[in-house]
Structure formats: structure tokens, C-alpha cells
PDB file of C-alpha atoms in Angstrom:
ATOM      1  CA  MET A  12     -25.931 -64.197  21.208  1.00 51.00           C
ATOM      2  CA  THR A  13     -26.893 -61.753  23.996  1.00 54.00           C
ATOM      3  CA  THR A  14     -26.141 -58.419  22.272  1.00 74.00           C
ATOM      4  CA  HIS A  15     -29.007 -55.917  22.250  1.00 90.00           C
ATOM      5  CA  ILE A  16     -29.016 -54.387  18.758  1.00 95.00           C
ATOM      6  CA  ARG A  17     -30.426 -50.897  18.222  1.00 95.00           C
ATOM      7  CA  CYS A  18     -31.425 -50.318  14.606  1.00 97.00           C
ATOM      8  CA  MET A  19     -31.883 -47.287  12.339  1.00 97.00           C
ATOM      9  CA  ILE A  20     -33.911 -47.677   9.125  1.00 98.00           C
ATOM     10  CA  ILE A  21     -33.753 -45.306   6.142  1.00 97.00           C
ATOM     11  CA  ASP A  22     -35.921 -45.931   3.077  1.00 96.00           C
ATOM     12  CA  GLY A  23     -37.879 -43.506   0.923  1.00 94.00           C
ATOM     13  CA  ASP A  24     -40.617 -46.086   0.271  1.00 93.00           C
ATOM     14  CA  GLU A  25     -43.135 -46.256   3.126  1.00 94.00           C
ATOM     15  CA  LEU A  26     -44.242 -49.792   2.287  1.00 94.00           C
ATOM     16  CA  ASP A  27     -40.665 -51.069   2.325  1.00 95.00           C
ATOM     17  CA  ARG A  28     -40.106 -49.408   5.710  1.00 95.00           C
ATOM     18  CA  LEU A  29     -43.181 -51.185   7.068  1.00 96.00           C
ATOM     19  CA  VAL A  30     -41.997 -54.530   5.670  1.00 96.00           C
ATOM     20  CA  LEU A  31     -38.575 -54.024   7.299  1.00 96.00           C
ATOM     21  CA  GLN A  32     -40.190 -53.166  10.613  1.00 96.00           C
ATOM     22  CA  HIS A  33     -42.390 -56.266  10.390  1.00 96.00           C
ATOM     23  CA  TYR A  34     -39.406 -58.537   9.750  1.00 96.00           C
ATOM     24  CA  LEU A  35     -37.255 -56.943  12.454  1.00 96.00           C
ATOM     25  CA  LYS A  36     -39.946 -57.265  15.125  1.00 94.00           C
ATOM     26  CA  GLN A  37     -39.565 -61.043  14.874  1.00 94.00           C
ATOM     27  CA  TYR A  38     -36.154 -60.742  16.566  1.00 94.00           C
ATOM     28  CA  GLU A  39     -36.380 -60.039  20.303  1.00 92.00           C
ATOM     29  CA  ASN A  40     -32.831 -58.683  20.572  1.00 94.00           C
ATOM     30  CA  ILE A  41     -33.333 -56.045  17.839  1.00 96.00           C
ATOM     31  CA  GLU A  42     -34.919 -52.711  18.749  1.00 95.00           C
ATOM     32  CA  ILE A  43     -36.006 -50.262  16.041  1.00 96.00           C
ATOM     33  CA  VAL A  44     -34.961 -46.922  17.503  1.00 95.00           C
ATOM     34  CA  ALA A  45     -35.462 -44.696  14.457  1.00 96.00           C
ATOM     35  CA  SER A  46     -37.013 -44.876  10.981  1.00 97.00           C
ATOM     36  CA  PHE A  47     -36.658 -42.179   8.288  1.00 97.00           C
ATOM     37  CA  ASP A  48     -37.612 -41.570   4.662  1.00 96.00           C
ATOM     38  CA  SER A  49     -34.418 -39.626   3.908  1.00 96.00           C
ATOM     39  CA  ALA A  50     -30.784 -39.570   4.999  1.00 96.00           C
ATOM     40  CA  GLU A  51     -30.922 -35.849   5.769  1.00 96.00           C
ATOM     41  CA  LYS A  52     -33.546 -36.454   8.474  1.00 96.00           C
ATOM     42  CA  ALA A  53     -31.321 -39.103  10.064  1.00 96.00           C
ATOM     43  CA  ILE A  54     -28.177 -36.953  10.348  1.00 96.00           C
ATOM     44  CA  PRO A  55     -29.155 -35.244  13.667  1.00 94.00           C
ATOM     45  CA  TYR A  56     -29.484 -38.689  15.273  1.00 94.00           C
ATOM     46  CA  LEU A  57     -25.991 -39.929  14.425  1.00 92.00           C
ATOM     47  CA  GLU A  58     -24.720 -39.279  17.940  1.00 88.00           C
ATOM     48  CA  LEU A  59     -27.219 -41.742  19.400  1.00 91.00           C
ATOM     49  CA  PRO A  60     -25.955 -45.280  19.992  1.00 91.00           C
ATOM     50  CA  PHE A  61     -26.874 -47.631  17.132  1.00 94.00           C
ATOM     51  CA  GLU A  62     -25.482 -51.050  16.309  1.00 94.00           C
ATOM     52  CA  LEU A  63     -27.267 -51.567  12.981  1.00 96.00           C
ATOM     53  CA  LEU A  64     -28.054 -49.351  10.000  1.00 97.00           C
ATOM     54  CA  ILE A  65     -30.428 -50.589   7.295  1.00 98.00           C
ATOM     55  CA  THR A  66     -30.603 -48.160   4.397  1.00 97.00           C
ATOM     56  CA  GLU A  67     -31.758 -47.937   0.812  1.00 95.00           C
ATOM     57  CA  THR A  68     -28.932 -47.153  -1.613  1.00 93.00           C
ATOM     58  CA  ASN A  69     -30.815 -44.726  -3.889  1.00 90.00           C
ATOM     59  CA  LEU A  70     -32.380 -42.089  -1.648  1.00 92.00           C
ATOM     60  CA  LYS A  71     -33.565 -38.659  -2.750  1.00 91.00           C
ATOM     61  CA  GLY A  72     -30.918 -36.119  -1.841  1.00 92.00           C
ATOM     62  CA  MET A  73     -28.083 -37.781   0.062  1.00 94.00           C
ATOM     63  CA  SER A  74     -27.626 -41.406  -1.033  1.00 93.00           C
ATOM     64  CA  GLY A  75     -27.418 -44.327   1.343  1.00 93.00           C
ATOM     65  CA  LEU A  76     -23.738 -44.789   0.457  1.00 91.00           C
ATOM     66  CA  GLU A  77     -22.963 -41.166   1.323  1.00 93.00           C
ATOM     67  CA  PHE A  78     -24.822 -41.492   4.611  1.00 95.00           C
ATOM     68  CA  ARG A  79     -22.924 -44.682   5.482  1.00 93.00           C
ATOM     69  CA  LYS A  80     -19.671 -42.748   5.271  1.00 90.00           C
ATOM     70  CA  LEU A  81     -21.051 -40.315   7.845  1.00 92.00           C
ATOM     71  CA  ALA A  82     -22.404 -43.137   9.995  1.00 92.00           C
ATOM     72  CA  TYR A  83     -19.055 -44.924  10.210  1.00 88.00           C
ATOM     73  CA  LYS A  84     -19.442 -45.404  13.982  1.00 88.00           C
ATOM     74  CA  ILE A  85     -22.374 -47.781  13.468  1.00 92.00           C
ATOM     75  CA  PRO A  86     -20.738 -51.244  13.468  1.00 89.00           C
ATOM     76  CA  ALA A  87     -23.047 -53.021  10.999  1.00 93.00           C
ATOM     77  CA  CYS A  88     -24.733 -51.798   7.828  1.00 95.00           C
ATOM     78  CA  ILE A  89     -27.142 -53.610   5.513  1.00 96.00           C
ATOM     79  CA  PHE A  90     -28.018 -51.996   2.189  1.00 95.00           C
ATOM     80  CA  ILE A  91     -31.281 -52.697   0.369  1.00 95.00           C
ATOM     81  CA  SER A  92     -31.854 -51.737  -3.252  1.00 93.00           C
ATOM     82  CA  SER A  93     -33.853 -52.296  -6.425  1.00 90.00           C
ATOM     83  CA  HIS A  94     -30.575 -52.033  -8.341  1.00 88.00           C
ATOM     84  CA  PRO A  95     -28.500 -55.240  -8.014  1.00 86.00           C
ATOM     85  CA  GLU A  96     -25.718 -53.694 -10.124  1.00 84.00           C
ATOM     86  CA  LEU A  97     -24.864 -51.454  -7.141  1.00 80.00           C
ATOM     87  CA  ALA A  98     -23.809 -54.417  -4.991  1.00 80.00           C
ATOM     88  CA  ALA A  99     -20.134 -54.288  -5.979  1.00 74.00           C
ATOM     89  CA  GLY A 100     -19.881 -50.621  -5.064  1.00 76.00           C
ATOM     90  CA  VAL A 101     -21.400 -50.886  -1.594  1.00 78.00           C
ATOM     91  CA  PHE A 102     -18.924 -53.584  -0.584  1.00 74.00           C
ATOM     92  CA  GLU A 103     -16.108 -51.105  -1.177  1.00 73.00           C
ATOM     93  CA  ILE A 104     -17.261 -49.374   2.010  1.00 78.00           C
ATOM     94  CA  ASN A 105     -17.960 -50.943   5.396  1.00 77.00           C
ATOM     95  CA  THR A 106     -20.952 -53.161   4.528  1.00 87.00           C
ATOM     96  CA  LEU A 107     -22.288 -56.329   6.119  1.00 90.00           C
ATOM     97  CA  ASP A 108     -24.824 -57.305   3.449  1.00 92.00           C
ATOM     98  CA  PHE A 109     -26.712 -56.157   0.331  1.00 93.00           C
ATOM     99  CA  ILE A 110     -30.334 -57.245  -0.181  1.00 94.00           C
ATOM    100  CA  THR A 111     -32.110 -56.828  -3.518  1.00 94.00           C
ATOM    101  CA  LYS A 112     -35.740 -55.704  -3.485  1.00 93.00           C
ATOM    102  CA  PRO A 113     -38.449 -56.931  -3.334  1.00 92.00           C
ATOM    103  CA  LEU A 114     -37.704 -58.004   0.223  1.00 93.00           C
ATOM    104  CA  THR A 115     -38.483 -61.596   1.148  1.00 94.00           C
ATOM    105  CA  ALA A 116     -38.620 -63.187   4.589  1.00 94.00           C
ATOM    106  CA  GLU A 117     -36.159 -65.936   3.640  1.00 95.00           C
ATOM    107  CA  ARG A 118     -33.494 -63.551   2.309  1.00 95.00           C
ATOM    108  CA  PHE A 119     -33.936 -61.184   5.237  1.00 96.00           C
ATOM    109  CA  HIS A 120     -33.523 -64.043   7.720  1.00 95.00           C
ATOM    110  CA  PHE A 121     -30.281 -65.029   5.984  1.00 94.00           C
ATOM    111  CA  SER A 122     -29.048 -61.451   6.421  1.00 95.00           C
ATOM    112  CA  MET A 123     -29.958 -61.508  10.122  1.00 96.00           C
ATOM    113  CA  GLN A 124     -27.902 -64.670  10.585  1.00 93.00           C
ATOM    114  CA  LYS A 125     -24.913 -62.841   9.086  1.00 91.00           C
ATOM    115  CA  LEU A 126     -25.608 -59.986  11.488  1.00 94.00           C
ATOM    116  CA  PHE A 127     -25.736 -62.243  14.540  1.00 92.00           C
ATOM    117  CA  ASN A 128     -22.569 -64.045  13.447  1.00 87.00           C
ATOM    118  CA  PHE A 129     -20.832 -60.681  13.110  1.00 87.00           C
ATOM    119  CA  PHE A 130     -21.715 -59.616  16.658  1.00 86.00           C
ATOM    120  CA  GLU A 131     -20.879 -63.048  18.060  1.00 81.00           C
ATOM    121  CA  ILE A 132     -17.387 -62.751  16.594  1.00 76.00           C
ATOM    122  CA  LYS A 133     -17.143 -59.173  17.855  1.00 73.00           C
ATOM    123  CA  GLU A 134     -18.020 -60.294  21.377  1.00 71.00           C
ATOM    124  CA  LYS A 135     -15.496 -63.128  21.266  1.00 67.00           C
ATOM    125  CA  CYS A 136     -12.773 -60.735  20.168  1.00 60.00           C
ATOM    126  CA  GLU A 137     -12.970 -59.026  23.529  1.00 54.00           C
ATOM    127  CA  PHE A 138     -11.675 -62.256  25.067  1.00 50.00           C
ATOM    128  CA  TYR A 139      -8.942 -62.836  22.507  1.00 50.00           C
ATOM    129  CA  ASP A 140      -5.381 -61.691  22.764  1.00 52.00           C
ATOM    130  CA  ALA A 141      -2.778 -61.987  20.023  1.00 59.00           C
ATOM    131  CA  MET A 142       0.968 -61.570  19.814  1.00 64.00           C
ATOM    132  CA  VAL A 143       2.311 -61.227  16.278  1.00 69.00           C
ATOM    133  CA  GLY A 144       5.919 -62.323  15.995  1.00 63.00           C
ATOM    134  CA  LYS A 145       8.235 -62.752  13.053  1.00 64.00           C
ATOM    135  CA  ASN A 146       7.472 -66.405  12.319  1.00 72.00           C
ATOM    136  CA  HIS A 147       4.125 -67.079  13.992  1.00 77.00           C
ATOM    137  CA  ILE A 148       1.141 -65.610  15.833  1.00 83.00           C
ATOM    138  CA  ASN A 149       0.208 -66.678  19.332  1.00 81.00           C
ATOM    139  CA  ILE A 150      -3.534 -66.289  19.896  1.00 80.00           C
ATOM    140  CA  LYS A 151      -4.890 -66.598  23.398  1.00 73.00           C
ATOM    141  CA  GLU A 152      -8.488 -67.743  23.462  1.00 70.00           C
ATOM    142  CA  GLY A 153      -9.827 -68.306  26.944  1.00 65.00           C
ATOM    143  CA  GLY A 154      -7.319 -70.514  28.730  1.00 68.00           C
ATOM    144  CA  HIS A 155      -5.748 -71.852  25.530  1.00 76.00           C
ATOM    145  CA  ILE A 156      -2.906 -70.504  23.391  1.00 78.00           C
ATOM    146  CA  PHE A 157      -2.867 -71.349  19.692  1.00 84.00           C
ATOM    147  CA  GLN A 158       0.261 -70.892  17.600  1.00 84.00           C
ATOM    148  CA  ILE A 159      -0.389 -70.102  13.928  1.00 88.00           C
ATOM    149  CA  LYS A 160       2.270 -70.109  11.229  1.00 88.00           C
ATOM    150  CA  THR A 161       1.999 -68.234   7.938  1.00 87.00           C
ATOM    151  CA  ASN A 162       1.461 -71.442   6.006  1.00 89.00           C
ATOM    152  CA  ASP A 163      -1.548 -72.264   8.206  1.00 92.00           C
ATOM    153  CA  ILE A 164      -3.510 -69.229   7.011  1.00 94.00           C
ATOM    154  CA  LEU A 165      -5.861 -69.459   4.012  1.00 96.00           C
ATOM    155  CA  TYR A 166      -6.953 -65.815   4.066  1.00 97.00           C
ATOM    156  CA  LEU A 167      -7.736 -62.802   6.263  1.00 96.00           C
ATOM    157  CA  GLU A 168     -11.150 -61.171   6.552  1.00 94.00           C
ATOM    158  CA  ALA A 169     -11.700 -57.603   7.778  1.00 91.00           C
ATOM    159  CA  LEU A 170     -14.446 -56.949  10.332  1.00 81.00           C
ATOM    160  CA  LYS A 171     -13.987 -53.209  10.895  1.00 70.00           C
ATOM    161  CA  ASP A 172     -11.564 -52.980  13.873  1.00 74.00           C
ATOM    162  CA  TYR A 173     -11.184 -56.765  13.972  1.00 83.00           C
ATOM    163  CA  THR A 174      -9.639 -59.303  11.637  1.00 89.00           C
ATOM    164  CA  ARG A 175     -10.708 -62.908  11.216  1.00 89.00           C
ATOM    165  CA  ILE A 176      -7.891 -65.360  10.453  1.00 92.00           C
ATOM    166  CA  ILE A 177      -9.133 -68.325   8.440  1.00 94.00           C
ATOM    167  CA  THR A 178      -7.220 -71.598   8.591  1.00 94.00           C
ATOM    168  CA  LEU A 179      -8.223 -75.013   7.315  1.00 91.00           C
ATOM    169  CA  ASP A 180      -9.143 -76.208  10.817  1.00 88.00           C
ATOM    170  CA  LYS A 181     -10.379 -73.138  12.662  1.00 88.00           C
ATOM    171  CA  LYS A 182     -11.347 -69.460  12.454  1.00 88.00           C
ATOM    172  CA  TYR A 183      -9.679 -67.008  14.830  1.00 87.00           C
ATOM    173  CA  CYS A 184     -10.419 -63.361  15.486  1.00 84.00           C
ATOM    174  CA  ILE A 185      -8.024 -60.700  16.747  1.00 83.00           C
ATOM    175  CA  LEU A 186      -8.525 -57.110  17.817  1.00 80.00           C
ATOM    176  CA  ASP A 187      -6.560 -55.387  15.072  1.00 83.00           C
ATOM    177  CA  SER A 188      -7.579 -53.999  11.689  1.00 85.00           C
ATOM    178  CA  LEU A 189      -6.639 -55.741   8.458  1.00 89.00           C
ATOM    179  CA  GLY A 190      -4.735 -52.650   7.331  1.00 88.00           C
ATOM    180  CA  ASN A 191      -2.595 -52.664  10.473  1.00 85.00           C
ATOM    181  CA  LEU A 192      -1.846 -56.373  10.200  1.00 87.00           C
ATOM    182  CA  LEU A 193      -0.667 -56.086   6.606  1.00 90.00           C
ATOM    183  CA  HIS A 194       2.008 -53.631   7.702  1.00 86.00           C
ATOM    184  CA  LYS A 195       3.551 -56.253   9.998  1.00 85.00           C
ATOM    185  CA  GLU A 196       6.488 -58.320   8.729  1.00 84.00           C
ATOM    186  CA  PHE A 197       4.633 -61.571   9.405  1.00 85.00           C
ATOM    187  CA  PHE A 198       2.150 -60.737   6.626  1.00 90.00           C
ATOM    188  CA  ASN A 199       4.665 -59.712   3.948  1.00 90.00           C
ATOM    189  CA  SER A 200       3.548 -62.598   1.744  1.00 92.00           C
ATOM    190  CA  PHE A 201      -0.114 -61.447   1.740  1.00 95.00           C
ATOM    191  CA  VAL A 202      -1.816 -59.276  -0.873  1.00 96.00           C
ATOM    192  CA  ARG A 203      -4.977 -57.296  -0.313  1.00 96.00           C
ATOM    193  CA  ILE A 204      -7.570 -58.156  -2.958  1.00 96.00           C
ATOM    194  CA  HIS A 205     -10.618 -56.396  -1.504  1.00 94.00           C
ATOM    195  CA  ARG A 206     -11.527 -54.010   1.277  1.00 91.00           C
ATOM    196  CA  SER A 207     -12.538 -57.099   3.268  1.00 92.00           C
ATOM    197  CA  TYR A 208      -9.942 -59.694   2.197  1.00 95.00           C
ATOM    198  CA  ALA A 209      -6.212 -60.384   1.961  1.00 96.00           C
ATOM    199  CA  VAL A 210      -4.688 -63.667   0.805  1.00 97.00           C
ATOM    200  CA  PRO A 211      -1.260 -65.330   0.641  1.00 95.00           C
ATOM    201  CA  ARG A 212       0.141 -64.865  -2.859  1.00 95.00           C
ATOM    202  CA  HIS A 213       1.247 -68.482  -3.170  1.00 93.00           C
ATOM    203  CA  LEU A 214      -2.270 -69.848  -2.549  1.00 95.00           C
ATOM    204  CA  ILE A 215      -3.813 -68.107  -5.571  1.00 95.00           C
ATOM    205  CA  ARG A 216      -4.751 -70.687  -8.202  1.00 94.00           C
ATOM    206  CA  GLY A 217      -6.730 -68.550 -10.657  1.00 93.00           C
ATOM    207  CA  LYS A 218      -8.550 -65.271 -11.183  1.00 92.00           C
ATOM    208  CA  ASN A 219     -11.001 -63.461 -13.421  1.00 91.00           C
ATOM    209  CA  CYS A 220     -12.305 -59.884 -13.454  1.00 88.00           C
ATOM    210  CA  HIS A 221     -14.433 -60.382 -10.355  1.00 90.00           C
ATOM    211  CA  GLU A 222     -12.871 -63.013  -8.094  1.00 93.00           C
ATOM    212  CA  ILE A 223      -9.867 -65.147  -7.314  1.00 94.00           C
ATOM    213  CA  GLU A 224      -9.710 -68.848  -6.534  1.00 95.00           C
ATOM    214  CA  LEU A 225      -7.473 -70.242  -3.791  1.00 95.00           C
ATOM    215  CA  ILE A 226      -6.655 -73.820  -2.895  1.00 92.00           C
ATOM    216  CA  HIS A 227      -9.576 -75.951  -1.638  1.00 92.00           C
ATOM    217  CA  GLN A 228     -11.758 -74.161  -4.253  1.00 92.00           C
ATOM    218  CA  ILE A 229     -12.141 -71.090  -2.057  1.00 95.00           C
ATOM    219  CA  LYS A 230     -13.395 -68.114  -4.078  1.00 94.00           C
ATOM    220  CA  LEU A 231     -13.182 -64.494  -2.903  1.00 95.00           C
ATOM    221  CA  PRO A 232     -14.225 -61.220  -4.591  1.00 94.00           C
ATOM    222  CA  ILE A 233     -11.751 -58.744  -6.060  1.00 94.00           C
ATOM    223  CA  GLY A 234     -12.373 -55.085  -5.218  1.00 92.00           C
ATOM    224  CA  ARG A 235     -12.037 -52.607  -8.052  1.00 89.00           C
ATOM    225  CA  ALA A 236      -9.538 -50.519  -6.080  1.00 89.00           C
ATOM    226  CA  TYR A 237      -7.289 -53.567  -5.508  1.00 92.00           C
ATOM    227  CA  LYS A 238      -7.086 -55.130  -8.988  1.00 91.00           C
ATOM    228  CA  SER A 239      -3.619 -53.643  -9.556  1.00 92.00           C
ATOM    229  CA  ASN A 240      -2.361 -55.570  -6.499  1.00 93.00           C
ATOM    230  CA  LEU A 241      -2.844 -58.783  -8.488  1.00 92.00           C
ATOM    231  CA  SER A 242      -0.796 -57.762 -11.522  1.00 88.00           C
ATOM    232  CA  PHE A 243       1.943 -60.168 -10.377  1.00 84.00           C
ATOM    233  CA  PHE A 244      -0.310 -63.198 -10.962  1.00 81.00           C
ATOM    234  CA  GLU A 245      -0.337 -64.762 -14.409  1.00 73.00           C
ATOM    235  CA  PRO A 246      -2.388 -67.971 -14.774  1.00 66.00           C
TER     236      PRO A 246
END
């Protein structure tokens, strides 16, 4: 991946900020542009170009979640927290990952791989073109055109302004939001189960309070705001 990633860090704990800076400096394509101990201090810098926000959830004054809503233009956000119970809530907003403190090198590296995968997909989307019809989608990828039918799709994954289409054989990415796609006739059979996911109703094999299971033992989380969408399913 060739993307140069400019990063903003917000954490009220000085030691944790230093640990984050130490880990980030191991990645040549990541530049730490700003580091703050509060969200209020970061607000004047929101007009600067950033690709990554790393913020603590529980900050004094404005919380990390409140700041993320202001910093919606930053493509990727990673939350860090000493409170693992907050994980479900942060994924209701535009979040790439949630890391529980204390920070470890292994877990942070895993998060960076998710980050690089996100930007790799984002870059590829610029070369994709899609035509959504009534019975299929034609996706142009480079010099090839792939035709996808509804029954080919296992689920949809939201990536901000992009949507990843997951099939059994391949993952595609198109430049359209998940919300926009679900308004198209082609996706009438899909139900949104989470801010980040929508699935075909007929592929649901089971559910509990926190997740659903699809065919091929695929498990996806259920967002609190979308539980009512699954009232049709009775195991």
C-alpha cells in the first residue's frame, strides 16, 4: 500500500500517548501530525488533512465519541479505552477498530493491518465501476467485468462512502454507500443488521442478542439500533 497516512492522537494519559507514538513510528507510511490530551484542543485542527484518528473514548470534557462525530471527514478512526464494555457503542458510529488498554504491540499491529486493508480497498475503489440493474450488478475491475446476481452475495459491508460486496469466491468494492444501495430494487431482499452490515434475509440461520449466523458459519454483529429489523426472523 502506497498511501501516506497522517495521524491525529488524542489521549489524556501522557504515557499512553508516548506508547502510541512509539508504535506508530514503526510504520514508515504513517506520520503523526498532531497529538493532544483533550478533544477541545484538537477542534481547531479539524480542517487540516488527516487520514487517521486515534482517540481515547473517555476524555475529560468532550468524549472521544463526541469528537469523532465532529471529525467525520477523517476516513479512519481507532478508539482505545480501559472500558471494554464501550466497544459496542463505538461501532455504532464510523469506527475502524477498538483497542482495550493496556496497549500491546501485537494488538496494535493487528489494528494497523486492518487500517492498511481499509486504505487498500479504498484505493482500489477508485478503479472500480458498477452498474446496478434489476437482476444483477456489473462490476468493472480493471479490464474485466464481473456479473453478480443477488444469490451470489453473502453480505454487504459498509466502508464509509464505499460498500464491500462479499461473495463466496471474491470480495468486490463499489463507490456507493450501503444506505444508498439498500434503496435500490436489487437489494430489496436485504436487511440492515448493523451500521456496517446488511445481509440477505434468506441466508440467516440463527441469531442471539448480539449477532446473527449466516450460511457457511458466518457470524456478524447486530447493532442495537437495528434489532427491530430482525423481528421477522424466528428460529
